[in-house]
mmCIF file with all atom_site columns, C-alpha atoms in Angstrom:
data_model
loop_
_atom_site.group_PDB
_atom_site.id
_atom_site.type_symbol
_atom_site.label_atom_id
_atom_site.label_alt_id
_atom_site.label_comp_id
_atom_site.label_asym_id
_atom_site.label_entity_id
_atom_site.label_seq_id
_atom_site.pdbx_PDB_ins_code
_atom_site.Cartn_x
_atom_site.Cartn_y
_atom_site.Cartn_z
_atom_site.occupancy
_atom_site.B_iso_or_equiv
_atom_site.pdbx_formal_charge
_atom_site.auth_seq_id
_atom_site.auth_comp_id
_atom_site.auth_asym_id
_atom_site.auth_atom_id
_atom_site.pdbx_PDB_model_num
ATOM 1   C CA . UNK A 1 1   ? -11.901 -4.600  -14.471 1.00 49.00 ? 16  UNK A CA 1
ATOM 2   C CA . UNK A 1 2   ? -10.087 -2.470  -16.961 1.00 58.00 ? 17  UNK A CA 1
ATOM 3   C CA . UNK A 1 3   ? -10.188 -2.285  -20.711 1.00 60.00 ? 18  UNK A CA 1
ATOM 4   C CA . UNK A 1 4   ? -7.262  -3.695  -22.630 1.00 77.00 ? 19  UNK A CA 1
ATOM 5   C CA . UNK A 1 5   ? -7.102  -0.450  -24.680 1.00 85.00 ? 20  UNK A CA 1
ATOM 6   C CA . UNK A 1 6   ? -8.178  2.871   -23.173 1.00 90.00 ? 21  UNK A CA 1
ATOM 7   C CA . UNK A 1 7   ? -7.815  6.074   -25.263 1.00 92.00 ? 22  UNK A CA 1
ATOM 8   C CA . UNK A 1 8   ? -7.553  9.186   -23.096 1.00 94.00 ? 23  UNK A CA 1
ATOM 9   C CA . UNK A 1 9   ? -9.248  12.157  -24.728 1.00 93.00 ? 24  UNK A CA 1
ATOM 10  C CA . UNK A 1 10  ? -9.584  15.746  -23.514 1.00 93.00 ? 25  UNK A CA 1
ATOM 11  C CA . UNK A 1 11  ? -13.387 15.462  -23.700 1.00 93.00 ? 26  UNK A CA 1
ATOM 12  C CA . UNK A 1 12  ? -13.269 12.370  -21.430 1.00 94.00 ? 27  UNK A CA 1
ATOM 13  C CA . UNK A 1 13  ? -11.126 14.262  -18.940 1.00 96.00 ? 28  UNK A CA 1
ATOM 14  C CA . UNK A 1 14  ? -13.509 17.241  -19.053 1.00 95.00 ? 29  UNK A CA 1
ATOM 15  C CA . UNK A 1 15  ? -16.603 15.072  -18.498 1.00 94.00 ? 30  UNK A CA 1
ATOM 16  C CA . UNK A 1 16  ? -14.930 13.068  -15.730 1.00 95.00 ? 31  UNK A CA 1
ATOM 17  C CA . UNK A 1 17  ? -13.861 16.254  -13.914 1.00 95.00 ? 32  UNK A CA 1
ATOM 18  C CA . UNK A 1 18  ? -17.401 17.637  -14.212 1.00 95.00 ? 33  UNK A CA 1
ATOM 19  C CA . UNK A 1 19  ? -18.909 14.392  -12.953 1.00 93.00 ? 34  UNK A CA 1
ATOM 20  C CA . UNK A 1 20  ? -16.813 14.521  -9.770  1.00 94.00 ? 35  UNK A CA 1
ATOM 21  C CA . UNK A 1 21  ? -17.371 18.268  -9.328  1.00 95.00 ? 36  UNK A CA 1
ATOM 22  C CA . UNK A 1 22  ? -13.710 19.236  -9.717  1.00 94.00 ? 37  UNK A CA 1
ATOM 23  C CA . UNK A 1 23  ? -13.338 22.622  -11.431 1.00 93.00 ? 38  UNK A CA 1
ATOM 24  C CA . UNK A 1 24  ? -9.521  22.694  -11.472 1.00 93.00 ? 39  UNK A CA 1
ATOM 25  C CA . UNK A 1 25  ? -8.418  24.302  -14.747 1.00 93.00 ? 40  UNK A CA 1
ATOM 26  C CA . UNK A 1 26  ? -5.734  21.641  -15.326 1.00 94.00 ? 41  UNK A CA 1
ATOM 27  C CA . UNK A 1 27  ? -8.597  19.315  -16.287 1.00 95.00 ? 42  UNK A CA 1
ATOM 28  C CA . UNK A 1 28  ? -10.602 21.672  -18.488 1.00 91.00 ? 43  UNK A CA 1
ATOM 29  C CA . UNK A 1 29  ? -8.811  24.754  -19.833 1.00 92.00 ? 44  UNK A CA 1
ATOM 30  C CA . UNK A 1 30  ? -5.817  24.171  -22.153 1.00 91.00 ? 45  UNK A CA 1
ATOM 31  C CA . UNK A 1 31  ? -4.519  27.766  -22.010 1.00 94.00 ? 46  UNK A CA 1
ATOM 32  C CA . UNK A 1 32  ? -4.793  28.050  -18.221 1.00 94.00 ? 47  UNK A CA 1
ATOM 33  C CA . UNK A 1 33  ? -3.346  24.543  -17.746 1.00 91.00 ? 48  UNK A CA 1
ATOM 34  C CA . UNK A 1 34  ? -0.265  25.470  -19.830 1.00 93.00 ? 49  UNK A CA 1
ATOM 35  C CA . UNK A 1 35  ? 0.615   28.090  -17.191 1.00 95.00 ? 50  UNK A CA 1
ATOM 36  C CA . UNK A 1 36  ? 0.621   25.523  -14.354 1.00 92.00 ? 51  UNK A CA 1
ATOM 37  C CA . UNK A 1 37  ? 3.260   23.050  -13.218 1.00 91.00 ? 52  UNK A CA 1
ATOM 38  C CA . UNK A 1 38  ? 1.366   20.364  -15.187 1.00 88.00 ? 53  UNK A CA 1
ATOM 39  C CA . UNK A 1 39  ? 2.049   22.285  -18.409 1.00 90.00 ? 54  UNK A CA 1
ATOM 40  C CA . UNK A 1 40  ? -1.215  21.231  -20.013 1.00 91.00 ? 55  UNK A CA 1
ATOM 41  C CA . UNK A 1 41  ? -4.423  19.296  -19.458 1.00 93.00 ? 56  UNK A CA 1
ATOM 42  C CA . UNK A 1 42  ? -3.998  16.243  -17.236 1.00 95.00 ? 57  UNK A CA 1
ATOM 43  C CA . UNK A 1 43  ? -6.489  13.714  -15.886 1.00 95.00 ? 58  UNK A CA 1
ATOM 44  C CA . UNK A 1 44  ? -7.871  13.711  -12.310 1.00 94.00 ? 59  UNK A CA 1
ATOM 45  C CA . UNK A 1 45  ? -6.369  11.179  -9.874  1.00 89.00 ? 60  UNK A CA 1
ATOM 46  C CA . UNK A 1 46  ? -9.089  8.492   -10.120 1.00 91.00 ? 61  UNK A CA 1
ATOM 47  C CA . UNK A 1 47  ? -9.586  8.874   -13.883 1.00 94.00 ? 62  UNK A CA 1
ATOM 48  C CA . UNK A 1 48  ? -8.253  5.426   -14.848 1.00 92.00 ? 63  UNK A CA 1
ATOM 49  C CA . UNK A 1 49  ? -11.292 3.892   -13.147 1.00 89.00 ? 64  UNK A CA 1
ATOM 50  C CA . UNK A 1 50  ? -13.254 5.105   -16.195 1.00 87.00 ? 65  UNK A CA 1
ATOM 51  C CA . UNK A 1 51  ? -11.399 2.503   -18.248 1.00 87.00 ? 66  UNK A CA 1
ATOM 52  C CA . UNK A 1 52  ? -14.102 0.074   -17.120 1.00 83.00 ? 67  UNK A CA 1
ATOM 53  C CA . UNK A 1 53  ? -16.490 1.779   -19.557 1.00 81.00 ? 68  UNK A CA 1
ATOM 54  C CA . UNK A 1 54  ? -14.223 0.646   -22.413 1.00 81.00 ? 69  UNK A CA 1
ATOM 55  C CA . UNK A 1 55  ? -14.390 -2.967  -21.217 1.00 81.00 ? 70  UNK A CA 1
ATOM 56  C CA . UNK A 1 56  ? -17.372 -4.707  -22.864 1.00 80.00 ? 71  UNK A CA 1
ATOM 57  C CA . UNK A 1 57  ? -17.309 -7.406  -20.159 1.00 79.00 ? 72  UNK A CA 1
ATOM 58  C CA . UNK A 1 58  ? -17.329 -5.057  -17.139 1.00 78.00 ? 73  UNK A CA 1
ATOM 59  C CA . UNK A 1 59  ? -20.161 -6.400  -14.965 1.00 74.00 ? 74  UNK A CA 1
ATOM 60  C CA . UNK A 1 60  ? -21.542 -2.969  -14.017 1.00 72.00 ? 75  UNK A CA 1
ATOM 61  C CA . UNK A 1 61  ? -21.680 -1.780  -17.640 1.00 75.00 ? 76  UNK A CA 1
ATOM 62  C CA . UNK A 1 62  ? -25.242 -1.975  -18.994 1.00 74.00 ? 77  UNK A CA 1
ATOM 63  C CA . UNK A 1 63  ? -25.756 -4.352  -21.891 1.00 76.00 ? 78  UNK A CA 1
ATOM 64  C CA . UNK A 1 64  ? -28.689 -3.720  -24.218 1.00 78.00 ? 79  UNK A CA 1
ATOM 65  C CA . UNK A 1 65  ? -31.455 -6.268  -23.678 1.00 75.00 ? 80  UNK A CA 1
ATOM 66  C CA . UNK A 1 66  ? -29.799 -7.908  -20.663 1.00 75.00 ? 81  UNK A CA 1
ATOM 67  C CA . UNK A 1 67  ? -30.491 -7.476  -16.945 1.00 70.00 ? 82  UNK A CA 1
ATOM 68  C CA . UNK A 1 68  ? -27.617 -5.867  -15.061 1.00 67.00 ? 83  UNK A CA 1
ATOM 69  C CA . UNK A 1 69  ? -26.613 -4.647  -11.619 1.00 65.00 ? 84  UNK A CA 1
ATOM 70  C CA . UNK A 1 70  ? -27.355 -0.939  -11.569 1.00 60.00 ? 85  UNK A CA 1
ATOM 71  C CA . UNK A 1 71  ? -26.470 1.649   -8.989  1.00 54.00 ? 86  UNK A CA 1
ATOM 72  C CA . UNK A 1 72  ? -29.885 1.839   -7.339  1.00 55.00 ? 87  UNK A CA 1
ATOM 73  C CA . UNK A 1 73  ? -31.017 0.304   -4.067  1.00 54.00 ? 88  UNK A CA 1
ATOM 74  C CA . UNK A 1 74  ? -32.007 -2.879  -5.856  1.00 57.00 ? 89  UNK A CA 1
ATOM 75  C CA . UNK A 1 75  ? -30.328 -4.398  -8.901  1.00 54.00 ? 90  UNK A CA 1
ATOM 76  C CA . UNK A 1 76  ? -32.134 -3.618  -12.128 1.00 57.00 ? 91  UNK A CA 1
ATOM 77  C CA . UNK A 1 77  ? -33.662 -6.711  -13.712 1.00 54.00 ? 92  UNK A CA 1
ATOM 78  C CA . UNK A 1 78  ? -31.848 -9.159  -11.431 1.00 54.00 ? 93  UNK A CA 1
ATOM 79  C CA . UNK A 1 79  ? -33.560 -11.056 -8.647  1.00 55.00 ? 94  UNK A CA 1
ATOM 80  C CA . UNK A 1 80  ? -31.266 -12.304 -5.911  1.00 53.00 ? 95  UNK A CA 1
ATOM 81  C CA . UNK A 1 81  ? -31.871 -15.607 -4.217  1.00 54.00 ? 96  UNK A CA 1
ATOM 82  C CA . UNK A 1 82  ? -33.185 -15.301 -0.635  1.00 51.00 ? 97  UNK A CA 1
ATOM 83  C CA . UNK A 1 83  ? -30.293 -14.803 1.774   1.00 48.00 ? 98  UNK A CA 1
ATOM 84  C CA . UNK A 1 84  ? -27.945 -14.408 -1.174  1.00 46.00 ? 99  UNK A CA 1
ATOM 85  C CA . UNK A 1 85  ? -24.780 -12.313 -1.088  1.00 45.00 ? 100 UNK A CA 1
ATOM 86  C CA . UNK A 1 86  ? -24.270 -8.708  -0.371  1.00 44.00 ? 101 UNK A CA 1
ATOM 87  C CA . UNK A 1 87  ? -22.019 -5.921  -1.433  1.00 43.00 ? 102 UNK A CA 1
ATOM 88  C CA . UNK A 1 88  ? -19.557 -5.779  -4.246  1.00 44.00 ? 103 UNK A CA 1
ATOM 89  C CA . UNK A 1 89  ? -22.259 -5.228  -6.885  1.00 43.00 ? 104 UNK A CA 1
ATOM 90  C CA . UNK A 1 90  ? -22.104 -8.714  -8.346  1.00 45.00 ? 105 UNK A CA 1
ATOM 91  C CA . UNK A 1 91  ? -24.358 -10.551 -5.930  1.00 46.00 ? 106 UNK A CA 1
ATOM 92  C CA . UNK A 1 92  ? -21.424 -12.249 -4.193  1.00 54.00 ? 107 UNK A CA 1
ATOM 93  C CA . UNK A 1 93  ? -20.424 -12.026 -0.566  1.00 64.00 ? 108 UNK A CA 1
ATOM 94  C CA . UNK A 1 94  ? -17.639 -9.489  -0.954  1.00 78.00 ? 109 UNK A CA 1
ATOM 95  C CA . UNK A 1 95  ? -17.140 -5.762  -0.585  1.00 84.00 ? 110 UNK A CA 1
ATOM 96  C CA . UNK A 1 96  ? -14.754 -3.320  -2.202  1.00 84.00 ? 111 UNK A CA 1
ATOM 97  C CA . UNK A 1 97  ? -12.673 -2.173  0.758   1.00 87.00 ? 112 UNK A CA 1
ATOM 98  C CA . UNK A 1 98  ? -9.892  0.079   -0.585  1.00 89.00 ? 113 UNK A CA 1
ATOM 99  C CA . UNK A 1 99  ? -8.559  1.677   -3.747  1.00 92.00 ? 114 UNK A CA 1
ATOM 100 C CA . UNK A 1 100 ? -5.105  3.224   -4.187  1.00 94.00 ? 115 UNK A CA 1
ATOM 101 C CA . UNK A 1 101 ? -3.572  4.975   -7.203  1.00 94.00 ? 116 UNK A CA 1
ATOM 102 C CA . UNK A 1 102 ? 0.113   5.562   -7.755  1.00 96.00 ? 117 UNK A CA 1
ATOM 103 C CA . UNK A 1 103 ? 0.888   7.932   -10.613 1.00 94.00 ? 118 UNK A CA 1
ATOM 104 C CA . UNK A 1 104 ? 4.325   7.537   -12.165 1.00 97.00 ? 119 UNK A CA 1
ATOM 105 C CA . UNK A 1 105 ? 3.719   10.581  -14.380 1.00 95.00 ? 120 UNK A CA 1
ATOM 106 C CA . UNK A 1 106 ? 0.682   12.743  -15.197 1.00 94.00 ? 121 UNK A CA 1
ATOM 107 C CA . UNK A 1 107 ? -1.896  11.128  -17.466 1.00 94.00 ? 122 UNK A CA 1
ATOM 108 C CA . UNK A 1 108 ? -2.469  13.351  -20.503 1.00 93.00 ? 123 UNK A CA 1
ATOM 109 C CA . UNK A 1 109 ? -4.985  13.669  -23.306 1.00 91.00 ? 124 UNK A CA 1
ATOM 110 C CA . UNK A 1 110 ? -3.664  11.737  -26.277 1.00 92.00 ? 125 UNK A CA 1
ATOM 111 C CA . UNK A 1 111 ? -2.300  8.859   -24.223 1.00 95.00 ? 126 UNK A CA 1
ATOM 112 C CA . UNK A 1 112 ? -3.578  5.421   -25.160 1.00 95.00 ? 127 UNK A CA 1
ATOM 113 C CA . UNK A 1 113 ? -3.381  3.124   -22.178 1.00 95.00 ? 128 UNK A CA 1
ATOM 114 C CA . UNK A 1 114 ? -3.305  -0.631  -21.962 1.00 92.00 ? 129 UNK A CA 1
ATOM 115 C CA . UNK A 1 115 ? -4.146  -2.316  -18.684 1.00 91.00 ? 130 UNK A CA 1
ATOM 116 C CA . UNK A 1 116 ? -2.866  -5.517  -17.182 1.00 90.00 ? 131 UNK A CA 1
ATOM 117 C CA . UNK A 1 117 ? -4.445  -6.820  -13.986 1.00 88.00 ? 132 UNK A CA 1
ATOM 118 C CA . UNK A 1 118 ? -2.407  -9.064  -11.725 1.00 90.00 ? 133 UNK A CA 1
ATOM 119 C CA . UNK A 1 119 ? -3.237  -10.786 -8.443  1.00 87.00 ? 134 UNK A CA 1
ATOM 120 C CA . UNK A 1 120 ? -1.837  -9.093  -5.381  1.00 88.00 ? 135 UNK A CA 1
ATOM 121 C CA . UNK A 1 121 ? -1.478  -10.134 -1.761  1.00 91.00 ? 136 UNK A CA 1
ATOM 122 C CA . UNK A 1 122 ? -4.082  -12.078 0.216   1.00 88.00 ? 137 UNK A CA 1
ATOM 123 C CA . UNK A 1 123 ? -4.411  -11.942 4.012   1.00 89.00 ? 138 UNK A CA 1
ATOM 124 C CA . UNK A 1 124 ? -6.870  -12.749 6.787   1.00 88.00 ? 139 UNK A CA 1
ATOM 125 C CA . UNK A 1 125 ? -8.083  -11.079 9.967   1.00 87.00 ? 140 UNK A CA 1
ATOM 126 C CA . UNK A 1 126 ? -10.471 -12.261 12.617  1.00 85.00 ? 141 UNK A CA 1
ATOM 127 C CA . UNK A 1 127 ? -13.550 -10.028 12.942  1.00 74.00 ? 142 UNK A CA 1
ATOM 128 C CA . UNK A 1 128 ? -15.297 -9.627  16.302  1.00 76.00 ? 143 UNK A CA 1
ATOM 129 C CA . UNK A 1 129 ? -18.792 -10.219 14.916  1.00 73.00 ? 144 UNK A CA 1
ATOM 130 C CA . UNK A 1 130 ? -18.180 -11.459 11.393  1.00 69.00 ? 145 UNK A CA 1
ATOM 131 C CA . UNK A 1 131 ? -15.724 -14.286 11.918  1.00 80.00 ? 146 UNK A CA 1
ATOM 132 C CA . UNK A 1 132 ? -12.778 -14.595 9.584   1.00 86.00 ? 147 UNK A CA 1
ATOM 133 C CA . UNK A 1 133 ? -12.317 -11.790 7.046   1.00 87.00 ? 148 UNK A CA 1
ATOM 134 C CA . UNK A 1 134 ? -10.388 -12.620 3.887   1.00 89.00 ? 149 UNK A CA 1
ATOM 135 C CA . UNK A 1 135 ? -8.756  -9.683  2.096   1.00 89.00 ? 150 UNK A CA 1
ATOM 136 C CA . UNK A 1 136 ? -7.465  -9.911  -1.458  1.00 91.00 ? 151 UNK A CA 1
ATOM 137 C CA . UNK A 1 137 ? -5.664  -7.332  -3.528  1.00 91.00 ? 152 UNK A CA 1
ATOM 138 C CA . UNK A 1 138 ? -5.610  -6.886  -7.289  1.00 91.00 ? 153 UNK A CA 1
ATOM 139 C CA . UNK A 1 139 ? -3.059  -4.709  -9.041  1.00 94.00 ? 154 UNK A CA 1
ATOM 140 C CA . UNK A 1 140 ? -3.758  -3.066  -12.391 1.00 92.00 ? 155 UNK A CA 1
ATOM 141 C CA . UNK A 1 141 ? -0.881  -1.532  -14.300 1.00 94.00 ? 156 UNK A CA 1
ATOM 142 C CA . UNK A 1 142 ? -1.717  1.100   -16.921 1.00 95.00 ? 157 UNK A CA 1
ATOM 143 C CA . UNK A 1 143 ? 0.953   1.618   -19.574 1.00 96.00 ? 158 UNK A CA 1
ATOM 144 C CA . UNK A 1 144 ? 0.964   4.236   -22.311 1.00 96.00 ? 159 UNK A CA 1
ATOM 145 C CA . UNK A 1 145 ? 1.392   3.803   -26.068 1.00 96.00 ? 160 UNK A CA 1
ATOM 146 C CA . UNK A 1 146 ? 5.197   3.596   -25.552 1.00 96.00 ? 161 UNK A CA 1
ATOM 147 C CA . UNK A 1 147 ? 4.941   0.863   -22.918 1.00 96.00 ? 162 UNK A CA 1
ATOM 148 C CA . UNK A 1 148 ? 5.810   3.294   -20.103 1.00 97.00 ? 163 UNK A CA 1
ATOM 149 C CA . UNK A 1 149 ? 4.155   2.588   -16.744 1.00 97.00 ? 164 UNK A CA 1
ATOM 150 C CA . UNK A 1 150 ? 1.857   5.549   -16.010 1.00 96.00 ? 165 UNK A CA 1
ATOM 151 C CA . UNK A 1 151 ? -0.467  4.413   -13.197 1.00 96.00 ? 166 UNK A CA 1
ATOM 152 C CA . UNK A 1 152 ? -0.536  1.497   -10.765 1.00 96.00 ? 167 UNK A CA 1
ATOM 153 C CA . UNK A 1 153 ? -3.978  0.913   -9.236  1.00 94.00 ? 168 UNK A CA 1
ATOM 154 C CA . UNK A 1 154 ? -4.398  -1.355  -6.223  1.00 94.00 ? 169 UNK A CA 1
ATOM 155 C CA . UNK A 1 155 ? -7.839  -2.508  -5.150  1.00 91.00 ? 170 UNK A CA 1
ATOM 156 C CA . UNK A 1 156 ? -8.633  -4.503  -2.035  1.00 92.00 ? 171 UNK A CA 1
ATOM 157 C CA . UNK A 1 157 ? -11.728 -6.651  -1.611  1.00 90.00 ? 172 UNK A CA 1
ATOM 158 C CA . UNK A 1 158 ? -12.933 -8.302  1.576   1.00 90.00 ? 173 UNK A CA 1
ATOM 159 C CA . UNK A 1 159 ? -15.298 -11.182 2.162   1.00 85.00 ? 174 UNK A CA 1
ATOM 160 C CA . UNK A 1 160 ? -16.381 -13.096 5.228   1.00 82.00 ? 175 UNK A CA 1
ATOM 161 C CA . UNK A 1 161 ? -15.538 -16.752 5.592   1.00 74.00 ? 176 UNK A CA 1
ATOM 162 C CA . UNK A 1 162 ? -19.162 -17.339 6.524   1.00 64.00 ? 177 UNK A CA 1
ATOM 163 C CA . UNK A 1 163 ? -22.237 -15.215 5.811   1.00 55.00 ? 178 UNK A CA 1
ATOM 164 C CA . UNK A 1 164 ? -23.075 -12.727 8.537   1.00 53.00 ? 179 UNK A CA 1
ATOM 165 C CA . UNK A 1 165 ? -26.469 -13.423 10.088  1.00 61.00 ? 180 UNK A CA 1
ATOM 166 C CA . UNK A 1 166 ? -29.023 -10.807 9.121   1.00 59.00 ? 181 UNK A CA 1
ATOM 167 C CA . UNK A 1 167 ? -31.717 -9.612  11.549  1.00 65.00 ? 182 UNK A CA 1
ATOM 168 C CA . UNK A 1 168 ? -35.191 -10.905 10.753  1.00 67.00 ? 183 UNK A CA 1
ATOM 169 C CA . UNK A 1 169 ? -37.266 -8.511  8.638   1.00 68.00 ? 184 UNK A CA 1
ATOM 170 C CA . UNK A 1 170 ? -40.349 -6.995  10.255  1.00 70.00 ? 185 UNK A CA 1
ATOM 171 C CA . UNK A 1 171 ? -43.528 -7.687  8.350   1.00 67.00 ? 186 UNK A CA 1
ATOM 172 C CA . UNK A 1 172 ? -45.378 -4.627  7.117   1.00 62.00 ? 187 UNK A CA 1
ATOM 173 C CA . UNK A 1 173 ? -48.975 -4.169  8.146   1.00 57.00 ? 188 UNK A CA 1
#
């Protein structure tokens, strides 16, 4: 879910900070940021998630002339099969359950990251109404242009062993 090569630019940091509504000067103002502990502009904590926009195969990235899963109530241009999957954005039966970021050093404008995604742990729990829940973790390591580990991102997905029964839809008059 991450690009193999992800250039970090001050304008990307600025736009990301604006998009999440974070007005901290360490993301936007070079002179003010120099006077802080950070010593200059750094990226917000969830910034590496934007690396998906540099991945041409990322399933939520729009592709010209192709239907895709948008962020609206219904997927744009895609028709799901009756009773088909839910959650997770890809039409499957899974949900994104958790996301964790471990920063080994601040991420700075000028860094060029490479990402490697590895499988993590898998475990199961028994749900009261849903039956067996299967959790799986993926770990993405972001390294800078010198090969130094900068960020470790851990995502956890969950799916049910069997589809959860949905209540019957009421017919509209």
